[in-house]
Structures are given as C-alpha cells and as structure tokens.
Amino acid sequence: MSHGPLDDDAVESYREAGAVLVETMNEAREMVEPGVTHLEVAEWAEDHVREEGAGLAFPVNISVDEEASHATPGRDDNTEFGDDDMVCLDVGVHVDGYIADAAVTVDLSGTDDLVEASEMALEAALEEAGPGVPVGEIGAAIEDVIRGYGYTPVLNLSGHGVQKYDAHTGPNVPNRGVDRSVELEPGQAVAIEPFATDGRGKVGEGTTEEIYEQVSDRSVRDRRARKALEQIEAFDDLPFAARWLEGTGTEMALKRLKQKNVVKGYPVLKEEAGQLVSQAEHTLLVTEDGIEVTTAGIHSFD
Ligand code: MN
Ligand code: MN
C-alpha cells in the first residue's frame, strides 16, 4: 500500500481527534472505581466525545479481567466494577473520519505489574517505530518486553493502520517478531497495541456481542430492520454499539440484519477464565523522518 505524505488538513484532524481522546480518557479512567457501572463510564466518555464536536470511531470498550477486546456494556447492563478488576479502557475518536485509537488499563487491585508490562512494551514499540521499520521489529520489541516481565503477549491480537472512516486497515503490527517484510511508510496512521497476559496468549470468541458494523448496502424488507438500518447508516460504516439504536425491537432488527449479512457482529475476545489481560495503545503518524504520536498524554511514560 502506497501512501505519500498526509495533507495538512488530514494531519490537523488526526491531531484534533487525538486531543479529544486524551482529554476524554484521562477523565474516564478516574471514574473507574468499585461500585461504578461500566455503562456510566462508557456513556460519559461517549457523550463527552460528542460534546467536543468529534465522532466515535467505535463504542468505548471496557474489557475486564480475561476480556481483551470488543466488550462494551449493553443498554440495561448494571455491571459494576469490582474491587480487584483489571480494566482495559479503549477509546476511538474521529474528526472528519480521521481516527485516534488508544487504550489504558486500570488495575483496581493495585498489586500487579501486568499493566506496566503492556505500557513498557508500547514505549519500546514507539522507540522502534519510524519510516522503513519492519512491523516485525516492532513486534519483536513488544514481545521481548512482555516476556521480560514473565508474561505472554496476546499473539492473535495486533495493532493496525487506520484510514479515513476505516478503524482497522493495514499494516498489521504484530505483538511478536513476525512479518519482517512489511515496513511502515510515511503517510500512514498506525495504532500500536500490546496486550500482556498471565494466560496462554491467545484469545477466543465469547458469547457476548454488543458491537456491530455495517458491511453491505443491501436493502431489507423487514420494517424494524429497515428502521434500524436508517440509524446505522449514520455511523459511516464505523463500528457501533447495539445500545446506540433507538426504538423498540432493535435486538430483533440487528439479528435480522446479521442474518442478511448487512451487519456483522464483533463477539467479545477473551483469554481463558481466571486469566488477566492488560492493554496499552497509542495512535501515531509515520512522517518522513520519524513518528508523531497523536494520543500522547495518557500513559505514564508519555
Ligand atoms: Mn483500541
Ligand atoms: Mn486499535
């Protein structure tokens, strides 16, 4: 994939998205306390992004303990944070389609170095990253740091490029030393996201599914499905939460739209029960001579 330099408007939009994300994340993480519900934090953060005049690149992800990704509360979810939860907060913001994607982990047990492992891995990855750097070298740096802590990187999750109104595209940035042939190129926007776990390092699909994405413009006849689809079209092909849909019967509508392959669902990705996962993520722009991190200011090393 060839890119060339980003134009000034695109760079400015990437920076604005990053700034809104940083401000939102730094307040949202302070809200993560025992007794507070996941839904309160997710809705506060999502409302705040919208109040800042930006858009959501995907629903606020709140993944606890063995969960690694794609968890967001449902509309009537009363789940509260527990005393020793390991909480990954992953936020995606866009300005005119230009995306910032970043994550922090809040360890309510306060006893573990699992959070430090993913944060230090991200810092090492950013030190490696730049134009012409093979993504596998970044992955190797991530893996080295995490294994140095005695943990395992989640090997089947990886960083990724972002493009206008596309939250997941190439290049794939692995969390291990593979893919040495693919290099970062100037003009790319890339999210790097190490995950560290005390588990086996491989996530599987759970049964919960609260995040969806439109994948086809095919029309549907079912009345409720059509009404839901009218709302879904406003999400610009970016992932959305089931709870964002207004009206009755939206669950049945989503089910129907999935059957017709108009939307796809993202099941929660998780390690085995009893294991813990931490995540740290930044978005960066690859420039001619280095990188610019658009989401700096959310990690201890920033
Ligand atoms: Mn993310
Ligand atoms: Mn990401």
Coordinates of C-alpha atoms and ligand atoms in Angstrom, one line a residue:
M1 CA 0.0 0.0 0.0
S2 CA 1.5 3.3 -1.1
H3 CA 0.7 6.5 0.9
G4 CA 2.8 9.6 0.3
P5 CA 2.6 12.4 2.8
L6 CA -0.6 13.3 4.5
D7 CA -2.1 16.7 3.6
D8 CA -2.2 19.4 6.3
D9 CA -6.0 19.1 6.8
A10 CA -5.7 15.4 7.5
V11 CA -2.8 15.9 9.9
E12 CA -4.8 18.6 11.7
S13 CA -7.8 16.3 12.0
Y14 CA -5.7 13.4 13.3
R15 CA -4.3 15.8 16.0
E16 CA -7.7 17.1 17.0
A17 CA -9.1 13.5 17.3
G18 CA -6.0 12.6 19.4
A19 CA -6.5 15.7 21.7
V20 CA -10.2 14.9 22.3
L21 CA -9.3 11.3 23.0
V22 CA -6.6 12.2 25.6
E23 CA -8.8 14.6 27.5
T24 CA -11.7 12.1 27.5
M25 CA -9.5 9.1 28.5
N26 CA -7.9 11.0 31.4
E27 CA -11.2 11.8 32.9
A28 CA -12.8 8.5 32.2
R29 CA -10.0 6.5 33.8
E30 CA -10.6 8.4 37.0
M31 CA -14.2 7.3 37.0
V32 CA -13.2 3.6 37.1
E33 CA -13.9 2.7 40.7
P34 CA -15.6 -0.2 42.5
G35 CA -19.3 0.3 42.6
V36 CA -19.4 2.4 39.4
T37 CA -21.1 0.8 36.4
H38 CA -19.4 0.1 33.1
L39 CA -22.3 1.8 31.5
E40 CA -21.8 5.1 33.4
V41 CA -18.2 5.3 32.2
A42 CA -18.9 4.3 28.6
E43 CA -21.8 6.7 28.3
W44 CA -19.9 9.6 30.0
A45 CA -17.0 9.1 27.7
E46 CA -19.1 8.8 24.5
D47 CA -21.2 11.9 25.4
H48 CA -18.0 13.8 26.1
V49 CA -16.5 13.0 22.7
R50 CA -19.7 14.2 21.0
E51 CA -19.9 17.3 23.1
E52 CA -16.4 18.2 22.0
G53 CA -17.7 18.1 18.4
A54 CA -15.9 14.9 17.5
G55 CA -17.3 11.5 16.5
L56 CA -16.8 8.0 17.9
A57 CA -14.7 5.7 15.8
F58 CA -16.1 2.8 17.7
P59 CA -18.0 2.3 21.0
V60 CA -16.0 2.8 24.2
N61 CA -14.6 -0.7 25.0
I62 CA -14.5 -1.7 28.7
S63 CA -12.8 -5.1 29.0
V64 CA -12.4 -6.7 32.4
D65 CA -10.0 -9.4 33.6
E66 CA -9.9 -12.1 30.9
E67 CA -11.6 -10.0 28.4
A68 CA -9.3 -8.3 25.9
S69 CA -11.4 -6.6 23.3
H70 CA -14.8 -5.8 21.8
A71 CA -16.6 -5.6 25.2
T72 CA -19.0 -2.7 25.7
P73 CA -22.0 -2.5 28.0
G74 CA -25.5 -3.3 26.7
R75 CA -28.3 -0.8 27.2
D76 CA -29.6 -2.3 30.5
D77 CA -26.2 -3.5 31.8
N78 CA -25.9 -2.8 35.5
T79 CA -22.4 -4.5 35.9
E80 CA -20.3 -2.6 38.4
F81 CA -16.5 -2.5 38.6
G82 CA -15.3 -4.9 41.4
D83 CA -12.6 -4.3 44.0
D84 CA -9.7 -6.0 42.1
D85 CA -10.8 -5.7 38.4
M86 CA -8.2 -5.4 35.6
V87 CA -10.0 -2.9 33.4
C88 CA -8.9 -2.1 29.8
L89 CA -10.4 1.2 28.5
D90 CA -10.2 1.5 24.7
V91 CA -11.5 4.7 23.1
G92 CA -11.8 5.6 19.4
V93 CA -12.4 9.2 18.3
H94 CA -12.6 10.7 14.8
V95 CA -12.6 14.2 13.3
D96 CA -13.9 14.2 9.8
G97 CA -13.2 10.5 9.6
Y98 CA -9.6 10.8 10.8
I99 CA -9.2 8.4 13.7
A100 CA -7.4 8.3 17.0
D101 CA -7.4 4.9 18.8
A102 CA -5.9 4.5 22.3
A103 CA -6.2 2.4 25.4
V104 CA -5.1 2.3 29.0
T105 CA -5.5 -0.3 31.7
V106 CA -6.7 0.5 35.2
D107 CA -5.7 -2.1 37.8
L108 CA -8.1 -1.8 40.7
S109 CA -6.2 -4.4 42.7
G110 CA -3.2 -2.2 42.5
T111 CA -0.9 -5.1 43.1
D112 CA 0.2 -6.3 39.7
D113 CA 2.9 -5.3 37.2
L114 CA 0.8 -6.6 34.3
V115 CA -0.2 -3.0 33.4
E116 CA 3.5 -2.0 33.5
A117 CA 4.3 -4.8 31.1
S118 CA 2.0 -3.6 28.3
E119 CA 2.9 0.1 28.9
M120 CA 6.6 -0.6 28.7
A121 CA 6.1 -2.8 25.6
L122 CA 4.3 0.1 24.0
E123 CA 7.1 2.5 24.9
A124 CA 9.6 0.2 23.4
A125 CA 7.5 -0.2 20.2
L126 CA 7.3 3.6 19.8
E127 CA 11.1 3.8 20.2
E128 CA 11.4 1.3 17.3
A129 CA 8.7 2.8 15.0
G130 CA 9.5 5.0 12.1
P131 CA 9.5 5.0 8.2
G132 CA 11.1 1.9 6.7
V133 CA 10.9 0.0 10.0
P134 CA 9.6 -3.6 9.5
V135 CA 6.5 -4.2 11.6
G136 CA 8.0 -7.4 12.8
E137 CA 10.8 -5.5 14.5
I138 CA 8.2 -3.5 16.4
G139 CA 6.5 -6.8 17.3
A140 CA 9.8 -8.3 18.5
A141 CA 10.4 -5.3 20.8
I142 CA 6.9 -5.7 22.2
E143 CA 7.3 -9.4 22.8
D144 CA 10.8 -9.0 24.4
V145 CA 9.5 -6.5 27.0
I146 CA 6.4 -8.5 27.9
R147 CA 8.3 -11.8 28.2
G148 CA 10.9 -10.0 30.3
Y149 CA 8.1 -9.4 32.8
G150 CA 7.3 -13.1 32.8
Y151 CA 4.1 -12.6 30.9
T152 CA 2.9 -13.5 27.4
P153 CA 1.8 -11.1 24.6
V154 CA -1.6 -11.9 23.2
L155 CA -0.3 -13.3 19.9
N156 CA -3.6 -13.3 17.9
L157 CA -4.3 -9.6 18.6
S158 CA -2.3 -6.9 16.8
G159 CA -2.0 -3.2 16.0
H160 CA -3.3 -1.9 12.7
G161 CA -3.4 1.0 10.4
V162 CA -6.3 3.5 10.4
Q163 CA -7.6 5.4 7.4
K164 CA -10.4 7.9 6.8
Y165 CA -13.6 6.3 8.2
D166 CA -11.7 2.9 8.5
A167 CA -10.8 1.9 12.0
H168 CA -8.9 -1.2 11.0
T169 CA -6.8 -1.5 8.0
G170 CA -3.2 -2.4 7.0
P171 CA -0.4 -2.5 8.1
N172 CA -0.9 -5.2 10.7
V173 CA 1.5 -4.6 13.6
P174 CA 2.0 -7.9 15.4
N175 CA 2.7 -8.4 19.1
R176 CA 5.6 -10.8 18.2
G177 CA 8.6 -10.8 15.9
V178 CA 6.9 -11.9 12.6
D179 CA 6.1 -10.2 9.3
R180 CA 9.6 -8.7 8.8
S181 CA 8.9 -7.9 5.1
V182 CA 6.2 -5.3 5.8
E183 CA 7.6 -1.8 6.6
L184 CA 6.0 1.3 8.0
E185 CA 5.6 4.1 5.4
P186 CA 5.4 7.9 5.6
G187 CA 1.8 9.0 5.5
Q188 CA 0.4 6.0 7.4
A189 CA -1.6 6.4 10.6
V190 CA -1.0 3.4 12.8
A191 CA -2.3 2.1 16.1
I192 CA 0.1 0.0 18.1
E193 CA -1.4 -2.0 20.9
P194 CA 0.5 -4.5 23.0
F195 CA -1.6 -6.9 25.2
A196 CA 0.1 -8.7 28.1
T197 CA -1.5 -11.7 29.9
D198 CA -0.7 -14.3 32.5
G199 CA -2.7 -16.7 30.3
R200 CA -1.7 -18.7 27.2
G201 CA -1.5 -15.6 24.9
K202 CA -4.4 -16.5 22.7
V203 CA -7.9 -15.0 22.9
G204 CA -11.1 -16.7 21.7
E205 CA -14.6 -15.5 21.0
G206 CA -17.0 -15.3 23.9
T207 CA -20.8 -15.4 23.5
T208 CA -21.5 -11.7 24.3
E209 CA -21.8 -9.4 21.3
E210 CA -22.7 -5.7 21.7
I211 CA -20.6 -4.2 18.9
Y212 CA -21.7 -4.3 15.2
E213 CA -20.6 -2.8 11.9
Q214 CA -22.5 -2.3 8.6
V215 CA -20.8 -4.3 5.9
S216 CA -23.3 -4.0 3.0
D217 CA -25.8 -1.5 1.5
R218 CA -28.2 -4.3 0.6
S219 CA -31.8 -3.3 1.3
V220 CA -34.1 -5.2 3.7
R221 CA -37.8 -5.7 3.7
D222 CA -38.5 -6.2 7.5
R223 CA -39.9 -2.9 8.8
R224 CA -37.9 -2.9 12.1
A225 CA -34.7 -3.9 10.4
R226 CA -35.2 -1.0 7.9
K227 CA -35.7 1.5 10.7
A228 CA -32.6 0.3 12.5
L229 CA -30.7 0.4 9.2
E230 CA -31.6 4.1 8.8
Q231 CA -29.9 4.8 12.1
I232 CA -27.0 2.6 11.3
E233 CA -26.2 4.4 8.1
A234 CA -25.4 7.5 10.1
F235 CA -22.4 5.6 11.7
D236 CA -20.5 5.9 8.4
D237 CA -19.5 2.1 8.3
L238 CA -17.7 2.5 11.6
P239 CA -18.4 0.0 14.5
F240 CA -21.4 0.9 16.7
A241 CA -23.0 -0.3 19.9
A242 CA -26.3 -2.1 20.0
R243 CA -27.4 0.3 22.8
W244 CA -26.9 3.3 20.4
L245 CA -30.0 2.2 18.4
E246 CA -33.2 3.9 19.5
G247 CA -36.7 2.5 19.3
T248 CA -38.3 -0.9 20.1
G249 CA -37.3 -4.3 18.7
T250 CA -33.7 -3.2 17.9
E251 CA -32.3 -6.6 19.1
M252 CA -34.5 -8.5 16.6
A253 CA -33.6 -6.0 13.9
L254 CA -29.9 -6.5 14.5
K255 CA -30.4 -10.2 14.4
R256 CA -32.2 -9.9 11.1
L257 CA -29.6 -7.6 9.6
K258 CA -26.9 -10.1 10.7
Q259 CA -28.7 -13.0 9.0
K260 CA -28.9 -10.9 5.8
N261 CA -25.2 -10.1 6.1
V262 CA -25.9 -6.3 6.2
V263 CA -24.1 -6.0 9.6
K264 CA -21.6 -8.2 11.2
G265 CA -21.1 -8.6 15.0
Y266 CA -17.9 -8.4 17.0
P267 CA -18.0 -11.0 19.8
V268 CA -16.0 -10.3 22.9
L269 CA -12.5 -11.6 22.6
K270 CA -11.2 -13.2 25.8
E271 CA -8.5 -15.3 27.4
E272 CA -9.4 -18.3 29.5
A273 CA -11.5 -17.6 32.6
G274 CA -9.3 -16.7 35.6
Q275 CA -6.6 -15.1 33.5
L276 CA -5.9 -11.4 33.2
V277 CA -5.2 -9.2 30.2
S278 CA -3.7 -5.6 30.1
Q279 CA -3.6 -3.4 27.1
A280 CA -1.7 -0.2 26.2
E281 CA -2.3 1.6 22.9
H282 CA -1.3 4.8 21.0
T283 CA -2.0 6.1 17.5
L284 CA 0.9 7.6 15.6
L285 CA 1.5 9.2 12.3
V286 CA 4.5 8.0 10.3
T287 CA 6.4 11.0 9.0
E288 CA 9.3 11.3 6.6
D289 CA 11.8 11.2 9.4
G290 CA 10.1 9.7 12.4
I291 CA 6.7 9.5 14.1
E292 CA 4.2 11.8 15.8
V293 CA 2.1 10.2 18.5
T294 CA -1.4 11.8 18.3
T295 CA -2.7 10.4 21.6
A296 CA 0.3 11.2 23.8
G297 CA -0.5 12.1 27.4
I298 CA -2.4 9.0 28.6
H299 CA 0.5 6.8 29.6
S300 CA 3.0 7.1 32.5
F301 CA 5.9 7.2 30.0
D302 CA 4.5 9.9 27.8
Ligands
MN1 MN -8.2 0.5 20.5
MN2 MN -6.7 -0.5 17.9

